[in-house]
Amino acid sequence: MADDAATISSTDVITGAAQGRLRTIIERIERLEQDKAAIAEDLKEVYAEAKGEGFDVKILRKVVTLRKKDKVKLSEEQALIELYLEAIGGL
Amino acid sequence: MADDAATISSTDVITGAAQGRLRTIIERIERLEQDKAAIAEDLKEVYAEAKGEGFDVKILRKVVTLRKKDKVKLSEEQALIELYLEAIGGL
Amino acid sequence: MADDAATISSTDVITGAAQGRLRTIIERIERLEQDKAAIAEDLKEVYAEAKGEGFDVKILRKVVTLRKKDKVKLSEEQALIELYLEAIGGL
Amino acid sequence: MADDAATISSTDVITGAAQGRLRTIIERIERLEQDKAAIAEDLKEVYAEAKGEGFDVKILRKVVTLRKKDKVKLSEEQALIELYLEAIGGL
DNA sequence: GCTTGGGGCGTTCGAC
DNA sequence: GTCGAACGCCCCAAGC
């Protein structure tokens, strides 16, 4: 088995070229994760700022989540919850 | 309780100004989450590409994780931990 | 500072008596955590069994959560969510 | 879709028998969660007592955590080794 | 479908 | 007593 398009196995040697590729890949991944972390930081800031203006962060998150969710699924889920609650005699 | 600097509660009314702020906040959050999702997509691509070149994705993730963990450092707490560990006869 | 009633610091020596106490404390903690883990296991079983009977596990969890929450807080929370949603023009 | 072996959905009706089962399940879950909460309470007591004797609670927690980690550490490391070995096609 | 990793949430602890 | 930060717990989504 050569390494033209196949999985690198123990019988293969990681060539200098592959080493370079690996290094590049790891770097790209870590760069992207840095970016992701930066955005997470920005999000924290936005929420903190909102809180400072008197908004309820927890509720804010819920609103965002609700807007993200499919409305159909949402009502189905709600219906199921009510069904279960009724079955056991309310909460 | 007035709403001068306090948390906005359900008994309060959200004024027109606050509405604008809320909308802006939600928009910023959703924009940031879009960006985050885009980065996640890029990450997927990188991993897929790496896989196409024969690298083991699972291992790749582990390596990245390990490199992240490796940035952990312990201060004087470490000394205390060791002291306590000695006290009970090591691990 | 002596160790009569104060916090033990790294400059102090842990006496033989304290060693015994520490050992006992650790043992009690680890015993309790074992118990906790056992209960968590039982919970998993119950949910698995419920799932096997056709119940929706996710909904089950939500129902349990709802029952745990204070009803007053619950409706207040709901009201706030609706307030926010209205303010930004629905979802 | 009937409810013979499928997930109960909102379009179905929960029969009397299922109602009983549901109630039983919820009760078992809530009982288990009570037990879990009780243990958590015991843990708090132990830590409080230890603190009263001059031990550093934060460190105690760290020690317990470390001991927990160390118990699985060997097998985890072994797993990692095996993972890597697999990645290169076994030894 | 199960499992593992990541994200969110509530709680707790320390600082002010 | 309030606030913010850190921790552990729990849920969810993606991968195998």
mmCIF file of C-alpha atoms (C1' of nucleotides) in Angstrom:
data_model
loop_
_atom_site.group_PDB
_atom_site.id
_atom_site.type_symbol
_atom_site.label_atom_id
_atom_site.label_comp_id
_atom_site.label_asym_id
_atom_site.label_seq_id
_atom_site.Cartn_x
_atom_site.Cartn_y
_atom_site.Cartn_z
ATOM 1 C CA MET A 1 0.000 0.000 0.000
ATOM 2 C CA ALA A 2 1.314 3.361 -0.959
ATOM 3 C CA ASP A 3 0.215 6.623 0.581
ATOM 4 C CA ASP A 4 -1.226 8.157 -2.535
ATOM 5 C CA ALA A 5 -4.800 8.270 -1.281
ATOM 6 C CA ALA A 6 -4.942 5.701 1.455
ATOM 7 C CA THR A 7 -4.797 5.843 5.207
ATOM 8 C CA ILE A 8 -1.330 6.155 6.616
ATOM 9 C CA SER A 9 -0.497 2.933 8.412
ATOM 10 C CA SER A 10 2.285 1.817 10.709
ATOM 11 C CA THR A 11 4.108 0.213 7.877
ATOM 12 C CA ASP A 12 4.353 3.585 6.282
ATOM 13 C CA VAL A 13 6.863 6.152 7.250
ATOM 14 C CA ILE A 14 5.696 9.680 7.737
ATOM 15 C CA THR A 15 7.691 11.464 5.154
ATOM 16 C CA GLY A 16 9.108 14.902 5.594
ATOM 17 C CA ALA A 17 6.424 16.208 3.285
ATOM 18 C CA ALA A 18 3.657 14.662 5.410
ATOM 19 C CA GLN A 19 5.242 16.179 8.475
ATOM 20 C CA GLY A 20 4.955 19.581 6.915
ATOM 21 C CA ARG A 21 1.337 19.004 5.978
ATOM 22 C CA LEU A 22 0.527 17.796 9.459
ATOM 23 C CA ARG A 23 2.106 20.838 10.969
ATOM 24 C CA THR A 24 0.143 23.096 8.649
ATOM 25 C CA ILE A 25 -3.104 21.333 9.433
ATOM 26 C CA ILE A 26 -2.596 21.585 13.180
ATOM 27 C CA GLU A 27 -1.791 25.249 12.831
ATOM 28 C CA ARG A 28 -4.914 25.934 10.810
ATOM 29 C CA ILE A 29 -7.034 24.095 13.348
ATOM 30 C CA GLU A 30 -5.544 25.963 16.254
ATOM 31 C CA ARG A 31 -5.937 29.267 14.492
ATOM 32 C CA LEU A 32 -9.598 28.569 13.856
ATOM 33 C CA GLU A 33 -10.120 27.562 17.451
ATOM 34 C CA GLN A 34 -8.519 30.803 18.552
ATOM 35 C CA ASP A 35 -10.975 32.687 16.374
ATOM 36 C CA LYS A 36 -13.825 30.714 17.832
ATOM 37 C CA ALA A 37 -12.650 31.517 21.337
ATOM 38 C CA ALA A 38 -12.415 35.196 20.422
ATOM 39 C CA ILE A 39 -16.013 35.169 19.270
ATOM 40 C CA ALA A 40 -17.082 33.421 22.436
ATOM 41 C CA GLU A 41 -15.373 36.224 24.288
ATOM 42 C CA ASP A 42 -17.272 38.818 22.287
ATOM 43 C CA LEU A 43 -20.496 37.042 23.088
ATOM 44 C CA LYS A 44 -19.696 37.163 26.760
ATOM 45 C CA GLU A 45 -19.102 40.879 26.433
ATOM 46 C CA VAL A 46 -22.388 41.468 24.685
ATOM 47 C CA TYR A 47 -24.269 39.576 27.368
ATOM 48 C CA ALA A 48 -22.403 41.398 30.113
ATOM 49 C CA GLU A 49 -23.193 44.707 28.514
ATOM 50 C CA ALA A 50 -26.848 43.770 28.139
ATOM 51 C CA LYS A 51 -26.929 42.782 31.775
ATOM 52 C CA GLY A 52 -25.445 46.157 32.665
ATOM 53 C CA GLU A 53 -28.389 47.764 30.899
ATOM 54 C CA GLY A 54 -30.864 45.802 32.953
ATOM 55 C CA PHE A 55 -31.692 42.938 30.646
ATOM 56 C CA ASP A 56 -32.011 39.437 32.013
ATOM 57 C CA VAL A 57 -29.226 37.368 30.470
ATOM 58 C CA LYS A 58 -30.895 34.038 31.030
ATOM 59 C CA ILE A 59 -34.029 35.208 29.290
ATOM 60 C CA LEU A 60 -31.976 36.698 26.484
ATOM 61 C CA ARG A 61 -30.375 33.319 25.890
ATOM 62 C CA LYS A 62 -33.759 31.632 25.868
ATOM 63 C CA VAL A 63 -35.115 34.112 23.354
ATOM 64 C CA VAL A 64 -32.174 33.546 21.050
ATOM 65 C CA THR A 65 -32.566 29.796 21.421
ATOM 66 C CA LEU A 66 -36.276 29.997 20.666
ATOM 67 C CA ARG A 67 -35.658 32.029 17.538
ATOM 68 C CA LYS A 68 -33.132 29.460 16.416
ATOM 69 C CA LYS A 69 -35.484 26.524 16.850
ATOM 70 C CA ASP A 70 -37.899 25.291 14.266
ATOM 71 C CA LYS A 71 -41.365 26.532 15.182
ATOM 72 C CA VAL A 72 -43.040 23.261 14.251
ATOM 73 C CA LYS A 73 -40.774 21.165 16.407
ATOM 74 C CA LEU A 74 -41.260 23.686 19.135
ATOM 75 C CA SER A 75 -45.033 23.326 19.320
ATOM 76 C CA GLU A 76 -44.797 19.568 19.026
ATOM 77 C CA GLU A 77 -42.460 19.473 21.950
ATOM 78 C CA GLN A 78 -44.736 21.733 23.937
ATOM 79 C CA ALA A 79 -47.722 19.527 23.152
ATOM 80 C CA LEU A 80 -45.876 16.439 24.361
ATOM 81 C CA ILE A 81 -44.910 18.105 27.607
ATOM 82 C CA GLU A 82 -48.510 19.076 28.246
ATOM 83 C CA LEU A 83 -49.654 15.576 27.388
ATOM 84 C CA TYR A 84 -47.281 14.059 29.913
ATOM 85 C CA LEU A 85 -48.184 16.596 32.548
ATOM 86 C CA GLU A 86 -51.881 15.912 32.085
ATOM 87 C CA ALA A 87 -51.268 12.184 32.288
ATOM 88 C CA ILE A 88 -49.741 12.525 35.719
ATOM 89 C CA GLY A 89 -52.258 15.088 36.842
ATOM 90 C CA GLY A 90 -50.551 18.387 36.198
ATOM 91 C CA LEU A 91 -47.450 19.728 37.806
ATOM 92 C CA MET B 1 -38.603 49.097 42.545
ATOM 93 C CA ALA B 2 -38.140 51.468 39.668
ATOM 94 C CA ASP B 3 -36.318 50.632 36.481
ATOM 95 C CA ASP B 4 -33.601 53.251 36.785
ATOM 96 C CA ALA B 5 -30.773 50.774 37.151
ATOM 97 C CA ALA B 6 -32.528 47.583 38.129
ATOM 98 C CA THR B 7 -33.401 44.476 36.247
ATOM 99 C CA ILE B 8 -36.347 44.831 33.935
ATOM 100 C CA SER B 9 -39.098 42.596 35.247
ATOM 101 C CA SER B 10 -42.376 41.394 33.818
ATOM 102 C CA THR B 11 -44.294 44.079 35.648
ATOM 103 C CA ASP B 12 -42.353 46.746 33.811
ATOM 104 C CA VAL B 13 -43.000 47.883 30.322
ATOM 105 C CA ILE B 14 -40.239 47.916 27.795
ATOM 106 C CA THR B 15 -40.055 51.425 26.475
ATOM 107 C CA GLY B 16 -39.431 52.272 22.857
ATOM 108 C CA ALA B 17 -35.802 53.033 23.585
ATOM 109 C CA ALA B 18 -35.283 49.736 25.331
ATOM 110 C CA GLN B 19 -36.941 47.990 22.409
ATOM 111 C CA GLY B 20 -34.331 49.384 20.105
ATOM 112 C CA ARG B 21 -31.530 48.350 22.416
ATOM 113 C CA LEU B 22 -32.952 44.859 22.775
ATOM 114 C CA ARG B 23 -33.217 44.468 19.049
ATOM 115 C CA THR B 24 -29.641 45.625 18.599
ATOM 116 C CA ILE B 25 -28.409 43.235 21.248
ATOM 117 C CA ILE B 26 -30.236 40.267 19.764
ATOM 118 C CA GLU B 27 -28.885 41.136 16.338
ATOM 119 C CA ARG B 28 -25.326 41.334 17.606
ATOM 120 C CA ILE B 29 -25.684 38.005 19.347
ATOM 121 C CA GLU B 30 -27.130 36.316 16.305
ATOM 122 C CA ARG B 31 -24.451 37.790 14.106
ATOM 123 C CA LEU B 32 -21.731 36.485 16.392
ATOM 124 C CA GLU B 33 -23.333 33.068 16.463
ATOM 125 C CA GLN B 34 -23.392 33.035 12.692
ATOM 126 C CA ASP B 35 -19.680 33.786 12.678
ATOM 127 C CA LYS B 36 -19.102 31.030 15.166
ATOM 128 C CA ALA B 37 -21.032 28.605 13.010
ATOM 129 C CA ALA B 38 -18.996 29.646 9.987
ATOM 130 C CA ILE B 39 -15.788 28.876 11.822
ATOM 131 C CA ALA B 40 -17.150 25.526 12.900
ATOM 132 C CA GLU B 41 -17.812 24.866 9.246
ATOM 133 C CA ASP B 42 -14.249 25.789 8.355
ATOM 134 C CA LEU B 43 -12.998 23.411 11.005
ATOM 135 C CA LYS B 44 -15.058 20.624 9.532
ATOM 136 C CA GLU B 45 -13.525 21.371 6.159
ATOM 137 C CA VAL B 46 -9.999 21.269 7.501
ATOM 138 C CA TYR B 47 -10.612 17.942 9.173
ATOM 139 C CA ALA B 48 -12.249 16.568 6.043
ATOM 140 C CA GLU B 49 -9.339 17.710 3.944
ATOM 141 C CA ALA B 50 -6.871 16.174 6.372
ATOM 142 C CA LYS B 51 -8.819 12.944 6.229
ATOM 143 C CA GLY B 52 -8.625 13.074 2.447
ATOM 144 C CA GLU B 53 -4.865 13.212 2.744
ATOM 145 C CA GLY B 54 -4.807 10.098 4.870
ATOM 146 C CA PHE B 55 -4.618 11.547 8.352
ATOM 147 C CA ASP B 56 -6.658 10.027 11.154
ATOM 148 C CA VAL B 57 -9.203 12.653 12.206
ATOM 149 C CA LYS B 58 -9.847 11.144 15.607
ATOM 150 C CA ILE B 59 -6.163 11.234 16.431
ATOM 151 C CA LEU B 60 -5.872 14.723 15.074
ATOM 152 C CA ARG B 61 -8.565 15.899 17.454
ATOM 153 C CA LYS B 62 -6.864 14.180 20.350
ATOM 154 C CA VAL B 63 -3.555 15.820 19.532
ATOM 155 C CA VAL B 64 -5.128 19.244 19.383
ATOM 156 C CA THR B 65 -6.913 18.607 22.654
ATOM 157 C CA LEU B 66 -3.723 17.454 24.324
ATOM 158 C CA ARG B 67 -1.837 20.510 23.129
ATOM 159 C CA LYS B 68 -4.570 22.652 24.589
ATOM 160 C CA LYS B 69 -4.452 20.883 27.921
ATOM 161 C CA ASP B 70 -0.693 21.195 28.059
ATOM 162 C CA LYS B 71 -1.028 24.882 28.714
ATOM 163 C CA VAL B 72 -2.177 24.163 32.232
ATOM 164 C CA LYS B 73 0.123 25.263 35.029
ATOM 165 C CA LEU B 74 -0.008 24.868 38.762
ATOM 166 C CA SER B 75 1.247 27.424 41.293
ATOM 167 C CA GLU B 76 1.713 27.174 45.023
ATOM 168 C CA GLU B 77 -1.504 25.193 45.124
ATOM 169 C CA GLN B 78 0.528 22.342 43.764
ATOM 170 C CA ALA B 79 2.712 22.414 46.852
ATOM 171 C CA LEU B 80 -0.340 22.196 49.089
ATOM 172 C CA ILE B 81 -1.791 19.366 47.080
ATOM 173 C CA GLU B 82 1.409 17.419 47.371
ATOM 174 C CA LEU B 83 1.512 18.098 51.075
ATOM 175 C CA TYR B 84 -1.955 16.657 51.500
ATOM 176 C CA LEU B 85 -1.203 13.728 49.265
ATOM 177 C CA GLU B 86 1.846 12.908 51.392
ATOM 178 C CA ALA B 87 -0.291 13.182 54.492
ATOM 179 C CA ILE B 88 -2.578 10.413 53.331
ATOM 180 C CA GLY B 89 0.234 8.283 51.973
ATOM 181 C CA GLY B 90 0.349 9.291 48.357
ATOM 182 C CA LEU B 91 -2.073 8.441 45.636
ATOM 183 C CA MET C 1 0.163 31.249 63.186
ATOM 184 C CA ALA C 2 -0.230 27.832 64.801
ATOM 185 C CA ASP C 3 -2.629 25.150 63.664
ATOM 186 C CA ASP C 4 -4.912 25.191 66.700
ATOM 187 C CA ALA C 5 -7.962 26.447 64.897
ATOM 188 C CA ALA C 6 -6.547 28.178 61.902
ATOM 189 C CA THR C 7 -6.171 27.151 58.331
ATOM 190 C CA ILE C 8 -3.320 24.776 57.699
ATOM 191 C CA SER C 9 -0.864 26.394 55.369
ATOM 192 C CA SER C 10 2.094 25.084 53.469
ATOM 193 C CA THR C 11 4.479 26.309 56.108
ATOM 194 C CA ASP C 12 2.845 24.096 58.699
ATOM 195 C CA VAL C 13 3.540 20.444 59.201
ATOM 196 C CA ILE C 14 0.675 18.009 59.143
ATOM 197 C CA THR C 15 0.861 16.048 62.344
ATOM 198 C CA GLY C 16 0.195 12.317 62.571
ATOM 199 C CA ALA C 17 -3.199 12.952 64.109
ATOM 200 C CA ALA C 18 -4.166 15.291 61.313
ATOM 201 C CA GLN C 19 -3.029 12.687 58.833
ATOM 202 C CA GLY C 20 -5.529 10.252 60.268
ATOM 203 C CA ARG C 21 -8.317 12.800 60.158
ATOM 204 C CA LEU C 22 -7.498 13.719 56.611
ATOM 205 C CA ARG C 23 -7.523 10.099 55.578
ATOM 206 C CA THR C 24 -10.914 9.603 57.219
ATOM 207 C CA ILE C 25 -12.328 12.680 55.563
ATOM 208 C CA ILE C 26 -11.126 11.653 52.134
ATOM 209 C CA GLU C 27 -12.583 8.211 52.625
ATOM 210 C CA ARG C 28 -15.966 9.601 53.632
ATOM 211 C CA ILE C 29 -15.997 11.900 50.645
ATOM 212 C CA GLU C 30 -15.071 9.153 48.246
ATOM 213 C CA ARG C 31 -17.682 6.855 49.735
ATOM 214 C CA LEU C 32 -20.357 9.495 49.287
ATOM 215 C CA GLU C 33 -19.288 10.125 45.729
ATOM 216 C CA GLN C 34 -19.527 6.425 45.019
ATOM 217 C CA ASP C 35 -23.078 6.473 46.334
ATOM 218 C CA LYS C 36 -23.863 9.465 44.193
ATOM 219 C CA ALA C 37 -22.474 7.719 41.145
ATOM 220 C CA ALA C 38 -24.569 4.652 41.942
ATOM 221 C CA ILE C 39 -27.711 6.761 42.040
ATOM 222 C CA ALA C 40 -26.772 8.414 38.778
ATOM 223 C CA GLU C 41 -26.496 4.923 37.352
ATOM 224 C CA ASP C 42 -29.940 4.035 38.658
ATOM 225 C CA LEU C 43 -31.332 7.167 37.059
ATOM 226 C CA LYS C 44 -29.834 6.180 33.751
ATOM 227 C CA GLU C 45 -31.508 2.794 34.077
ATOM 228 C CA VAL C 46 -34.891 4.286 34.831
ATOM 229 C CA TYR C 47 -34.688 6.559 31.824
ATOM 230 C CA ALA C 48 -33.510 3.709 29.620
ATOM 231 C CA GLU C 49 -36.364 1.554 30.805
ATOM 232 C CA ALA C 50 -38.849 4.361 30.211
ATOM 233 C CA LYS C 51 -37.480 4.796 26.735
ATOM 234 C CA GLY C 52 -37.928 1.076 26.139
ATOM 235 C CA GLU C 53 -41.595 1.524 26.978
ATOM 236 C CA GLY C 54 -41.984 4.249 24.402
ATOM 237 C CA PHE C 55 -41.641 7.369 26.503
ATOM 238 C CA ASP C 56 -39.666 10.301 25.225
ATOM 239 C CA VAL C 57 -36.674 10.724 27.530
ATOM 240 C CA LYS C 58 -36.049 14.341 26.655
ATOM 241 C CA ILE C 59 -39.629 15.249 27.466
ATOM 242 C CA LEU C 60 -39.491 13.221 30.659
ATOM 243 C CA ARG C 61 -36.518 15.268 31.806
ATOM 244 C CA LYS C 62 -38.304 18.482 30.992
ATOM 245 C CA VAL C 63 -41.362 17.418 32.925
ATOM 246 C CA VAL C 64 -39.275 16.563 35.962
ATOM 247 C CA THR C 65 -37.490 19.895 35.682
ATOM 248 C CA LEU C 66 -40.777 21.775 35.414
ATOM 249 C CA ARG C 67 -42.160 20.037 38.481
ATOM 250 C CA LYS C 68 -39.049 20.952 40.394
ATOM 251 C CA LYS C 69 -39.335 24.634 39.591
ATOM 252 C CA ASP C 70 -41.336 27.092 41.573
ATOM 253 C CA LYS C 71 -44.584 27.775 39.719
ATOM 254 C CA VAL C 72 -44.459 31.486 40.412
ATOM 255 C CA LYS C 73 -40.946 31.848 39.085
ATOM 256 C CA LEU C 74 -41.977 29.743 36.139
ATOM 257 C CA SER C 75 -44.768 32.022 35.019
ATOM 258 C CA GLU C 76 -42.680 35.095 35.656
ATOM 259 C CA GLU C 77 -39.979 33.661 33.459
ATOM 260 C CA GLN C 78 -42.486 32.859 30.770
ATOM 261 C CA ALA C 79 -43.910 36.362 30.951
ATOM 262 C CA LEU C 80 -40.464 37.869 30.558
ATOM 263 C CA ILE C 81 -39.731 35.739 27.529
ATOM 264 C CA GLU C 82 -42.946 36.869 25.903
ATOM 265 C CA LEU C 83 -42.214 40.458 26.812
ATOM 266 C CA TYR C 84 -38.828 40.310 25.142
ATOM 267 C CA LEU C 85 -40.217 38.556 22.099
ATOM 268 C CA GLU C 86 -42.918 41.165 21.703
ATOM 269 C CA ALA C 87 -40.375 43.935 22.073
ATOM 270 C CA ILE C 88 -38.386 42.663 19.140
ATOM 271 C CA GLY C 89 -41.466 41.838 17.114
ATOM 272 C CA GLY C 90 -42.087 38.150 17.798
ATOM 273 C CA LEU C 91 -39.909 35.251 16.923
ATOM 274 C CA MET D 1 -48.517 4.663 13.592
ATOM 275 C CA ALA D 2 -49.753 2.665 16.575
ATOM 276 C CA ASP D 3 -48.141 2.759 19.985
ATOM 277 C CA ASP D 4 -47.196 -0.896 20.119
ATOM 278 C CA ALA D 5 -43.473 -0.333 20.200
ATOM 279 C CA ALA D 6 -43.039 3.158 18.908
ATOM 280 C CA THR D 7 -42.451 6.432 20.615
ATOM 281 C CA ILE D 8 -45.572 7.982 22.035
ATOM 282 C CA SER D 9 -46.234 11.172 20.152
ATOM 283 C CA SER D 10 -48.534 14.073 20.706
ATOM 284 C CA THR D 11 -51.097 12.671 18.308
ATOM 285 C CA ASP D 12 -51.509 9.588 20.464
ATOM 286 C CA VAL D 13 -53.492 9.370 23.610
ATOM 287 C CA ILE D 14 -51.898 8.164 26.784
ATOM 288 C CA THR D 15 -54.005 5.275 27.946
ATOM 289 C CA GLY D 16 -54.855 4.656 31.573
ATOM 290 C CA ALA D 17 -52.195 1.963 31.808
ATOM 291 C CA ALA D 18 -49.559 4.228 30.392
ATOM 292 C CA GLN D 19 -50.647 6.924 32.795
ATOM 293 C CA GLY D 20 -49.883 4.636 35.687
ATOM 294 C CA ARG D 21 -46.504 3.735 34.259
ATOM 295 C CA LEU D 22 -45.658 7.357 33.646
ATOM 296 C CA ARG D 23 -46.569 8.268 37.170
ATOM 297 C CA THR D 24 -44.454 5.441 38.538
ATOM 298 C CA ILE D 25 -41.507 6.464 36.413
ATOM 299 C CA ILE D 26 -41.713 10.082 37.469
ATOM 300 C CA GLU D 27 -41.964 9.037 41.088
ATOM 301 C CA ARG D 28 -38.912 6.813 40.840
ATOM 302 C CA ILE D 29 -36.948 9.580 39.176
ATOM 303 C CA GLU D 30 -37.928 12.137 41.765
ATOM 304 C CA ARG D 31 -37.131 9.723 44.571
ATOM 305 C CA LEU D 32 -33.685 9.098 43.147
ATOM 306 C CA GLU D 33 -33.082 12.796 42.755
ATOM 307 C CA GLN D 34 -34.050 13.317 46.368
ATOM 308 C CA ASP D 35 -31.504 10.708 47.381
ATOM 309 C CA LYS D 36 -28.918 12.378 45.242
ATOM 310 C CA ALA D 37 -29.673 15.721 46.838
ATOM 311 C CA ALA D 38 -29.372 14.159 50.280
ATOM 312 C CA ILE D 39 -25.937 12.842 49.442
ATOM 313 C CA ALA D 40 -24.920 16.221 48.117
ATOM 314 C CA GLU D 41 -26.008 17.612 51.463
ATOM 315 C CA ASP D 42 -23.897 15.060 53.304
ATOM 316 C CA LEU D 43 -20.945 16.011 51.172
ATOM 317 C CA LYS D 44 -21.416 19.631 52.061
ATOM 318 C CA GLU D 45 -21.438 18.677 55.725
ATOM 319 C CA VAL D 46 -18.253 16.678 55.451
ATOM 320 C CA TYR D 47 -16.494 19.541 53.726
ATOM 321 C CA ALA D 48 -17.809 22.023 56.277
ATOM 322 C CA GLU D 49 -16.627 19.813 59.107
ATOM 323 C CA ALA D 50 -13.217 19.426 57.508
ATOM 324 C CA LYS D 51 -13.025 23.167 57.112
ATOM 325 C CA GLY D 52 -13.835 23.539 60.798
ATOM 326 C CA GLU D 53 -10.813 21.369 61.550
ATOM 327 C CA GLY D 54 -8.576 23.652 59.564
ATOM 328 C CA PHE D 55 -8.372 21.820 56.270
ATOM 329 C CA ASP D 56 -8.490 23.765 53.057
ATOM 330 C CA VAL D 57 -11.704 22.767 51.304
ATOM 331 C CA LYS D 58 -10.558 23.886 47.888
ATOM 332 C CA ILE D 59 -7.468 21.750 48.159
ATOM 333 C CA LEU D 60 -9.471 18.833 49.491
ATOM 334 C CA ARG D 61 -11.670 18.949 46.434
ATOM 335 C CA LYS D 62 -8.623 19.091 44.222
ATOM 336 C CA VAL D 63 -7.114 16.079 45.926
ATOM 337 C CA VAL D 64 -10.277 14.047 45.557
ATOM 338 C CA THR D 65 -10.518 15.048 41.927
ATOM 339 C CA LEU D 66 -6.923 14.096 41.290
ATOM 340 C CA ARG D 67 -7.357 10.716 42.933
ATOM 341 C CA LYS D 68 -10.418 10.113 40.780
ATOM 342 C CA LYS D 69 -8.537 11.072 37.650
ATOM 343 C CA ASP D 70 -5.525 9.009 38.556
ATOM 344 C CA LYS D 71 -7.614 5.893 38.905
ATOM 345 C CA VAL D 72 -8.626 6.053 35.285
ATOM 346 C CA LYS D 73 -5.457 7.682 34.130
ATOM 347 C CA LEU D 74 -3.540 4.503 33.473
ATOM 348 C CA SER D 75 -6.266 2.915 31.416
ATOM 349 C CA GLU D 76 -6.876 6.174 29.625
ATOM 350 C CA GLU D 77 -3.233 6.480 28.769
ATOM 351 C CA GLN D 78 -3.325 2.909 27.651
ATOM 352 C CA ALA D 79 -6.322 3.724 25.494
ATOM 353 C CA LEU D 80 -4.458 6.638 23.979
ATOM 354 C CA ILE D 81 -1.508 4.447 23.190
ATOM 355 C CA GLU D 82 -3.769 1.917 21.573
ATOM 356 C CA LEU D 83 -5.515 4.672 19.690
ATOM 357 C CA TYR D 84 -2.246 5.924 18.313
ATOM 358 C CA LEU D 85 -1.139 2.418 17.509
ATOM 359 C CA GLU D 86 -4.343 1.814 15.618
ATOM 360 C CA ALA D 87 -3.878 5.067 13.795
ATOM 361 C CA ILE D 88 -0.596 3.831 12.440
ATOM 362 C CA GLY D 89 -1.983 0.394 11.776
ATOM 363 C CA GLY D 90 -1.159 -1.502 14.951
ATOM 364 C CA LEU D 91 2.209 -2.710 16.097
ATOM 365 C "C1'" DG E 1 -27.887 4.137 18.751
ATOM 366 C "C1'" DC E 2 -24.087 5.041 21.751
ATOM 367 C "C1'" DT E 3 -20.646 7.568 23.091
ATOM 368 C "C1'" DT E 4 -17.669 11.415 23.466
ATOM 369 C "C1'" DG E 5 -16.710 16.355 23.453
ATOM 370 C "C1'" DG E 6 -18.492 21.183 23.787
ATOM 371 C "C1'" DG E 7 -21.715 24.573 25.625
ATOM 372 C "C1'" DG E 8 -24.920 26.224 28.881
ATOM 373 C "C1'" DC E 9 -26.537 26.583 33.612
ATOM 374 C "C1'" DG E 10 -26.743 26.715 38.341
ATOM 375 C "C1'" DT E 11 -23.984 26.831 42.464
ATOM 376 C "C1'" DT E 12 -20.315 28.201 45.318
ATOM 377 C "C1'" DC E 13 -16.578 30.739 46.800
ATOM 378 C "C1'" DG E 14 -13.948 34.820 47.475
ATOM 379 C "C1'" DA E 15 -13.707 40.046 47.047
ATOM 380 C "C1'" DC E 16 -15.486 44.354 47.844
ATOM 381 C "C1'" DG F 1 -24.962 41.666 50.858
ATOM 382 C "C1'" DT F 2 -23.809 41.960 46.288
ATOM 383 C "C1'" DC F 3 -21.002 41.050 42.716
ATOM 384 C "C1'" DG F 4 -18.206 38.516 39.603
ATOM 385 C "C1'" DA F 5 -15.330 34.313 38.751
ATOM 386 C "C1'" DA F 6 -14.563 29.276 39.053
ATOM 387 C "C1'" DC F 7 -16.280 24.795 39.466
ATOM 388 C "C1'" DG F 8 -18.983 20.800 38.632
ATOM 389 C "C1'" DC F 9 -23.325 19.047 36.533
ATOM 390 C "C1'" DC F 10 -26.286 18.375 32.815
ATOM 391 C "C1'" DC F 11 -27.921 18.648 28.198
ATOM 392 C "C1'" DC F 12 -27.250 18.613 23.390
ATOM 393 C "C1'" DA F 13 -25.174 17.723 18.953
ATOM 394 C "C1'" DA F 14 -21.773 15.490 16.053
ATOM 395 C "C1'" DG F 15 -19.000 11.446 15.050
ATOM 396 C "C1'" DC F 16 -18.348 6.397 14.633
#
